mmCIF file of C-alpha atoms and ligand atoms in Angstrom:
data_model
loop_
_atom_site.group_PDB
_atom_site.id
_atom_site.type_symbol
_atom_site.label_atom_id
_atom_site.label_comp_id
_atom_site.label_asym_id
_atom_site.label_seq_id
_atom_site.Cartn_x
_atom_site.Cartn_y
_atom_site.Cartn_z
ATOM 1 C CA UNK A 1 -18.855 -0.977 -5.448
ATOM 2 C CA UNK A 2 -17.269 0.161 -1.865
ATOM 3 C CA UNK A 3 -16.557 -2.566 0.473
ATOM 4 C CA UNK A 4 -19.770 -1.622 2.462
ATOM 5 C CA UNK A 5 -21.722 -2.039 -0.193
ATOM 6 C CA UNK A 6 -19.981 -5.351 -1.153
ATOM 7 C CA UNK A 7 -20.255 -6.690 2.199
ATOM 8 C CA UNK A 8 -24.101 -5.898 2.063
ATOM 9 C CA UNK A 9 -24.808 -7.423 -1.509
ATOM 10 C CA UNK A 10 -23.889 -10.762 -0.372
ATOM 11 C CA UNK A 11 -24.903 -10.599 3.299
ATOM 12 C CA UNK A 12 -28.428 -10.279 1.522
ATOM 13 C CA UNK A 13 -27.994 -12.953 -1.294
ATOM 14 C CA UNK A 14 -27.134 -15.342 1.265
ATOM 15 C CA UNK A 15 -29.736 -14.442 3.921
ATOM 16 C CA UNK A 16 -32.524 -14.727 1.305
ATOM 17 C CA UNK A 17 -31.944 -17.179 -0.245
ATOM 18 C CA UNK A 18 -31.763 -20.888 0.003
ATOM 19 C CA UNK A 19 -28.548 -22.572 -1.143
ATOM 20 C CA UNK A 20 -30.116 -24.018 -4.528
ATOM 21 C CA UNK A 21 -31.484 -20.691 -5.433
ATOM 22 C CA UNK A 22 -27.916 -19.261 -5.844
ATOM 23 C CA UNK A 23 -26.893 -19.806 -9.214
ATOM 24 C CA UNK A 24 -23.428 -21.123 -8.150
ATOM 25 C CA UNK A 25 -24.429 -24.034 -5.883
ATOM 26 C CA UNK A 26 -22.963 -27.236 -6.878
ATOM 27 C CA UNK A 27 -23.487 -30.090 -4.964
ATOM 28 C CA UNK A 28 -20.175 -31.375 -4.809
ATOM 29 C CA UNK A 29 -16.934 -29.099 -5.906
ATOM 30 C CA UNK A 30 -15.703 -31.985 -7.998
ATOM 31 C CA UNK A 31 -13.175 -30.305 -10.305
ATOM 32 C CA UNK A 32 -11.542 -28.298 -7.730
ATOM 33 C CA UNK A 33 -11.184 -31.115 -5.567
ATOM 34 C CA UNK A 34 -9.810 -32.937 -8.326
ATOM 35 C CA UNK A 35 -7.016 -29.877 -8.927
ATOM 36 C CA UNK A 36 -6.610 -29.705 -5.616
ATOM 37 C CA UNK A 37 -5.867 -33.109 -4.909
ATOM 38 C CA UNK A 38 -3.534 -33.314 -8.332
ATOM 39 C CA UNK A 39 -0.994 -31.572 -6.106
ATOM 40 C CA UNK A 40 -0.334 -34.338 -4.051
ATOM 41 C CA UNK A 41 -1.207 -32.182 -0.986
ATOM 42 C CA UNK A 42 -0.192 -33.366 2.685
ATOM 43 C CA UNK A 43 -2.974 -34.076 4.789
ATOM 44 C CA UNK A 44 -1.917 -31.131 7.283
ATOM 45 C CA UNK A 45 -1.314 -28.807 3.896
ATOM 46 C CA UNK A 46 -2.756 -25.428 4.878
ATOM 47 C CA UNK A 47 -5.811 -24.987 2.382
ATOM 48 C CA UNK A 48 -7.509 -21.449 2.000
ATOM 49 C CA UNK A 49 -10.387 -21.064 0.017
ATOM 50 C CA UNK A 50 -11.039 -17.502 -0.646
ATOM 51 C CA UNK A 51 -15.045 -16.534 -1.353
ATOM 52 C CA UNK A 52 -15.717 -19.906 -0.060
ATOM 53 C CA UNK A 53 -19.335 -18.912 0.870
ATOM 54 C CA UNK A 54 -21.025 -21.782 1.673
ATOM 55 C CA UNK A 55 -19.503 -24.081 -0.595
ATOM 56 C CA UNK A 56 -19.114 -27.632 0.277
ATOM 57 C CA UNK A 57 -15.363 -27.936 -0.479
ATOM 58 C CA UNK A 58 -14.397 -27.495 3.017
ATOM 59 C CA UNK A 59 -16.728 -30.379 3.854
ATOM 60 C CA UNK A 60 -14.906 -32.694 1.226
ATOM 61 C CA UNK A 61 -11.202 -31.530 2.245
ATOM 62 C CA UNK A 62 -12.374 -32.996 6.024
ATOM 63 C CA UNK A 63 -14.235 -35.683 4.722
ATOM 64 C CA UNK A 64 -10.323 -36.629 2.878
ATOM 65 C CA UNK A 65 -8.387 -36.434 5.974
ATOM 66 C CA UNK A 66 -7.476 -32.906 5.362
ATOM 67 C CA UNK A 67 -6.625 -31.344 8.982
ATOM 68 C CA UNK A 68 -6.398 -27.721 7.697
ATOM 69 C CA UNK A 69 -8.172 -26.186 5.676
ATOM 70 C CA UNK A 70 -9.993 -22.308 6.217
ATOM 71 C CA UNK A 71 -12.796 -20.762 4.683
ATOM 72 C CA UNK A 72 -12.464 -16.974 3.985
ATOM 73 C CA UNK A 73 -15.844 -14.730 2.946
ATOM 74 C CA UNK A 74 -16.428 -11.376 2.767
ATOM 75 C CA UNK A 75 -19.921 -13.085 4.176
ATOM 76 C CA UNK A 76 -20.443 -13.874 7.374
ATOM 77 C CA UNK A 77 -23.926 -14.796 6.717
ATOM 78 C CA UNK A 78 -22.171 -17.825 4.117
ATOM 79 C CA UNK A 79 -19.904 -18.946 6.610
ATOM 80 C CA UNK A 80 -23.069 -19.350 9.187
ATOM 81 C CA UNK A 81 -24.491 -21.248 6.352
ATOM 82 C CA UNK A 82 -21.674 -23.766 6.299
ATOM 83 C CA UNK A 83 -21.080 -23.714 10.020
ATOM 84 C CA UNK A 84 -24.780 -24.810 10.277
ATOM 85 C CA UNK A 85 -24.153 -27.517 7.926
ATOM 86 C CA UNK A 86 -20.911 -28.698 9.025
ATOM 87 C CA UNK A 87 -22.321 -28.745 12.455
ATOM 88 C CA UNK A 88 -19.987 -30.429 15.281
ATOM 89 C CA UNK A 89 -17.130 -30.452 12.544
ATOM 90 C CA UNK A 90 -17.496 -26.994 11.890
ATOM 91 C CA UNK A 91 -14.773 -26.649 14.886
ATOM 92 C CA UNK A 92 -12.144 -28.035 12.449
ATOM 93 C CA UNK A 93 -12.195 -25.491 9.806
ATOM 94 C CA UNK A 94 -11.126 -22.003 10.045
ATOM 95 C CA UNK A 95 -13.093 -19.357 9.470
ATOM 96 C CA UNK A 96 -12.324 -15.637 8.447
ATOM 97 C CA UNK A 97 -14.988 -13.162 7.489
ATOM 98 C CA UNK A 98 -12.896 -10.420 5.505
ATOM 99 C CA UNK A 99 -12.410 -8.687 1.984
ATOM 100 C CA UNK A 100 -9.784 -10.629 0.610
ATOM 101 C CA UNK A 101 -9.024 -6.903 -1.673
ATOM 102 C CA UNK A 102 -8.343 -5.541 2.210
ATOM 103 C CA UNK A 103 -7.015 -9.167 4.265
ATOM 104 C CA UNK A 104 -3.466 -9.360 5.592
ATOM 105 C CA UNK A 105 -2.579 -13.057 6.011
ATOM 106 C CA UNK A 106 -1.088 -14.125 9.777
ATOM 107 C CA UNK A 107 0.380 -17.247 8.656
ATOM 108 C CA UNK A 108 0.882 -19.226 5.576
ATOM 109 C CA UNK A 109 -0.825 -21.598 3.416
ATOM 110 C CA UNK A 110 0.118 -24.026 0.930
ATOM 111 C CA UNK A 111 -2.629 -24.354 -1.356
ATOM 112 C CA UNK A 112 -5.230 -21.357 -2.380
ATOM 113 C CA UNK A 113 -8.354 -22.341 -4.109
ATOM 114 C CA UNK A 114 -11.032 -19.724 -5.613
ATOM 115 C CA UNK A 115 -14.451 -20.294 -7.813
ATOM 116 C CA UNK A 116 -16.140 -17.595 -9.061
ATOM 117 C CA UNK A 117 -14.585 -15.042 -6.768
ATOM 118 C CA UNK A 118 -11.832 -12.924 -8.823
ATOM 119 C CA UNK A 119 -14.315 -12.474 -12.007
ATOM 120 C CA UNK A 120 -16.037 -10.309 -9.641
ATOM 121 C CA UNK A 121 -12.965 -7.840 -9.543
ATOM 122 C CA UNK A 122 -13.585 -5.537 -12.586
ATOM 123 C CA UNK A 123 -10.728 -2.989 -11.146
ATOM 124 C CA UNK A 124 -7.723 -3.514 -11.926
ATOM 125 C CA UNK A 125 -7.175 -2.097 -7.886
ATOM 126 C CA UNK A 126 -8.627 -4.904 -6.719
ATOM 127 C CA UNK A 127 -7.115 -7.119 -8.682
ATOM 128 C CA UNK A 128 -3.508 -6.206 -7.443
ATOM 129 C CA UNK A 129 -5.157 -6.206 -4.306
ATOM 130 C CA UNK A 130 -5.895 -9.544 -4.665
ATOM 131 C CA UNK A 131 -2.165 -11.177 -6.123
ATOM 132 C CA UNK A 132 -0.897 -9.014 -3.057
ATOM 133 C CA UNK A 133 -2.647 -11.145 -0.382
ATOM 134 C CA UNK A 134 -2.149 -14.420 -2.637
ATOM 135 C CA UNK A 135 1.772 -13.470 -2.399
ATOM 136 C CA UNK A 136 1.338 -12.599 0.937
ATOM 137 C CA UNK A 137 -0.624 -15.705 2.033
ATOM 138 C CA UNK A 138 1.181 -18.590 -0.196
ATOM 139 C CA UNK A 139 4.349 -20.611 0.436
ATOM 140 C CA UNK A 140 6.735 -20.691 -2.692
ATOM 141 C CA UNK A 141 5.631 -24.080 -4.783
ATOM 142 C CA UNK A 142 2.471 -23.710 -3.659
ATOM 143 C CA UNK A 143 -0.577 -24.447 -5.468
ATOM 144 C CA UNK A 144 -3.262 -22.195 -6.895
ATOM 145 C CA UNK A 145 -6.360 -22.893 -8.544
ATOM 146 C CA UNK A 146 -8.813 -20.504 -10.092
ATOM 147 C CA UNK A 147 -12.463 -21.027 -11.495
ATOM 148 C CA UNK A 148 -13.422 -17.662 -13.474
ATOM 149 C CA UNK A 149 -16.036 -17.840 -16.145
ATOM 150 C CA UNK A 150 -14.813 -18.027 -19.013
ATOM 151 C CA UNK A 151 -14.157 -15.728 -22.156
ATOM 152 C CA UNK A 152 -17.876 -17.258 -23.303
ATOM 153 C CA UNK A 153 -19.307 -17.271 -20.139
ATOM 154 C CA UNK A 154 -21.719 -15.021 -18.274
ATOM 155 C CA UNK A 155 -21.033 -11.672 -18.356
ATOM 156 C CA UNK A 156 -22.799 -11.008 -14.824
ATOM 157 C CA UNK A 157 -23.267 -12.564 -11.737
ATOM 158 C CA UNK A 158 -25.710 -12.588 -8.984
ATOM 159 C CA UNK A 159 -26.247 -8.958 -10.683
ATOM 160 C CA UNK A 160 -22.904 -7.832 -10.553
ATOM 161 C CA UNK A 161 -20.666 -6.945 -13.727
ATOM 162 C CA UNK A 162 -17.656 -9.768 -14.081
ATOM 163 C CA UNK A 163 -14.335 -10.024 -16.068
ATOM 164 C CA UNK A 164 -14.233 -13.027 -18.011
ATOM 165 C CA UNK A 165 -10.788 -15.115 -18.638
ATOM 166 C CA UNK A 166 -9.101 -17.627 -20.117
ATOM 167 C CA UNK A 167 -6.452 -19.644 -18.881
ATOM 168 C CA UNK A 168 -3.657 -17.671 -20.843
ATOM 169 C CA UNK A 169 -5.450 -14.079 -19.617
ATOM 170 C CA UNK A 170 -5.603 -15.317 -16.249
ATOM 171 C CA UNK A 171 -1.868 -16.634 -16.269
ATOM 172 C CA UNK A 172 -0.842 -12.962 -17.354
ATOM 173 C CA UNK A 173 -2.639 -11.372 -14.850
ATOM 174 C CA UNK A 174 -1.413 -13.426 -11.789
ATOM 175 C CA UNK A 175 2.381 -12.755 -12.881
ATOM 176 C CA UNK A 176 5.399 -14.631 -13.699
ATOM 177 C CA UNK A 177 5.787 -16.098 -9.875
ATOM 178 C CA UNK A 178 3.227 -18.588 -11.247
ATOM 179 C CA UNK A 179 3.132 -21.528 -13.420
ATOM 180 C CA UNK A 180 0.214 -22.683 -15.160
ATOM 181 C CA UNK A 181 -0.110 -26.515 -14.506
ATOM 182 C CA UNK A 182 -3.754 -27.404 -15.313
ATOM 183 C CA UNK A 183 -6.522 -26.552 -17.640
ATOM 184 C CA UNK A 184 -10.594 -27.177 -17.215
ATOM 185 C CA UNK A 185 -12.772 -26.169 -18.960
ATOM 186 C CA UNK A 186 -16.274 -26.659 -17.215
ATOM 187 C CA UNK A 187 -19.895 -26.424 -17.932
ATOM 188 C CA UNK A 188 -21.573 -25.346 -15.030
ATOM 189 C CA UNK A 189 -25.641 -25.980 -14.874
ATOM 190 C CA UNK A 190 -27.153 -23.895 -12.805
ATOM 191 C CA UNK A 191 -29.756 -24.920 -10.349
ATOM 192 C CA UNK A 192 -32.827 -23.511 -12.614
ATOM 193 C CA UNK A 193 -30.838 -24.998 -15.559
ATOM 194 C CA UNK A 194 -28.499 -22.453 -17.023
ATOM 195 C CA UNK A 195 -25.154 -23.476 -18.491
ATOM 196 C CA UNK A 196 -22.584 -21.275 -17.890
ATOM 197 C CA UNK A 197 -18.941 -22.117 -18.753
ATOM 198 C CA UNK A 198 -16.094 -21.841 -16.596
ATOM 199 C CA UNK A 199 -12.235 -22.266 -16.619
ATOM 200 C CA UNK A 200 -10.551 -23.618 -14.237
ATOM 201 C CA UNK A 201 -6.999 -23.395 -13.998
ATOM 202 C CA UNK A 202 -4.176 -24.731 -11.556
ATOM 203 C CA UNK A 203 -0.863 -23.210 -10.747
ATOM 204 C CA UNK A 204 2.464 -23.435 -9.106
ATOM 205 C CA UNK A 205 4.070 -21.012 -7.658
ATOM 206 C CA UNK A 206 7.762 -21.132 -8.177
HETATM 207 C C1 LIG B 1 -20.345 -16.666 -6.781
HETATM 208 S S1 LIG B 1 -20.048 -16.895 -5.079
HETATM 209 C C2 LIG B 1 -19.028 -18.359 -5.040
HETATM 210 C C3 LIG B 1 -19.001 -19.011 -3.678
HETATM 211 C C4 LIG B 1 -18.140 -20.267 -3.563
HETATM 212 N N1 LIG B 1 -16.780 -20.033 -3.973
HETATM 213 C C5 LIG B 1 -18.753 -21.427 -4.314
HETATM 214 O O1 LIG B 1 -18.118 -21.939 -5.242
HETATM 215 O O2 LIG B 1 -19.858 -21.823 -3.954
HETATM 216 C C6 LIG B 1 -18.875 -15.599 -4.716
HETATM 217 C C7 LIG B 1 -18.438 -15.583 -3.275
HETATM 218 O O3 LIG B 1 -17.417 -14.620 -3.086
HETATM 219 C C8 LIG B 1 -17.655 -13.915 -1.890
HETATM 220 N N2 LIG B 1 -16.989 -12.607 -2.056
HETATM 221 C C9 LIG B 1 -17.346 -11.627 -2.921
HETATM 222 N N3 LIG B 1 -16.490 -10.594 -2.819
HETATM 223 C C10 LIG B 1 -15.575 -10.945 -1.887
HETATM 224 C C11 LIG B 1 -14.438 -10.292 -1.342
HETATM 225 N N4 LIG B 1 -14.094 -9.067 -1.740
HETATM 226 N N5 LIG B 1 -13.720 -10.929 -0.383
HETATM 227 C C12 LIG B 1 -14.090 -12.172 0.036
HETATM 228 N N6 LIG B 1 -15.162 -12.824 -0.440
HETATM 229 C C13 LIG B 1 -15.897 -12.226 -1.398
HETATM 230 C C14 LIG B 1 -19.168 -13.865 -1.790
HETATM 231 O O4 LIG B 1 -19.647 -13.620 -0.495
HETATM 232 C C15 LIG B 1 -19.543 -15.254 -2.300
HETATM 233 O O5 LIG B 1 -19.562 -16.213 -1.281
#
């Protein structure tokens, strides 16, 4: 799938559909707030969360006293979505529609946070792609956490072909500049009931 094509699948998804019909939703981003926050983050930490759609996670970083944080989606229509519901704190987020395969970083973060984003990249192009802008993007001892499905998860989403992992799998692909800190392993229920498991796992970067 070419960028363009990419770009469109999602624009659609998100323009419609309502938030609870996307098999992702999740009211509140609990567990990567929780790995987040295990970090012991400063308040003005520099938090990116790639694919961030219209996730609520930016909401609960502000509602925390987080000063910093920036939503990136190859979506505009997402980040609208979240905009919309942030409403007059929508101002205090950052926003970046891009393809985070094809996104050059202009300044650095301290904490990267993904769910259900890099399963998507079944190339092993985009995945280097990807660990290039996470090198690019992250301060050394930063943090990184990663929600993929897992190795008995779903083997598509929203239509699309995925890559499933497990913590050890994911640690190999993301290289030896990171340290695996933290393992989840998470059911996810989907809004019309569907469990689908996840892992979730938190890094350092040395
Ligand atoms: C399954 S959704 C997860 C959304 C969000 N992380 C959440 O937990 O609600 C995948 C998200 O990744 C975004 N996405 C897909 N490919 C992308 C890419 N190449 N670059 C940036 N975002 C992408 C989609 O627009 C979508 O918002």
């Amino acid at each position: 799938m070419d960028l363009t094509q990419s770009s469109e699948h999602w624009q659609q998804m998100y323009s419609t559909r309502q938030e609870q019909e996307l098999s992702w939703f999740e009211d509140a981003p609990n567990i990567s707030l929780e790995l987040l926050l295990t970090s012991q983050l400063d308040k003005d930490a520099p938090v990116l969360d790639i694919g961030g759609g219209a996730s609520r996670l930016a909401d609960a970083l502000l509602d925390r006293g987080f000063t910093q944080p920036t939503v990136l989606d190859i979506s505009e229509a997402a980040l609208e979505k979240s905009k919309l519901r942030l409403a007059n704190r929508a101002s205090q987020v950052r926003w970046i529609t891009a393809d985070i395969t094809r996104w050059e970083p202009d300044r650095e973060y301290r904490a990267w946070h993904d769910r259900a984003v890099f399963h998507f990249f079944t190339e092993e192009e985009q995945r280097l792609a990807y660990r290039s802008a996470l090198e690019k993007a992250l301060t050394p001892g930063g943090v990184v956490v990663i929600g993929t499905f897992a190795l008995d998860g779903p083997e598509r989403c929203s239509g699309l072909p995925v890559r499933r992992y497990s913590p050890e799998t994911l640690t190999a692909e993301l290289g030896r500049s990171f340290s695996l800190a933290t393992v989840r392993m998470v059911d996810h229920v989907t809004p019309a009931g569907k469990m689908q498991r996840f892992q979730f796992s938190r890094f350092v970067r040395k």
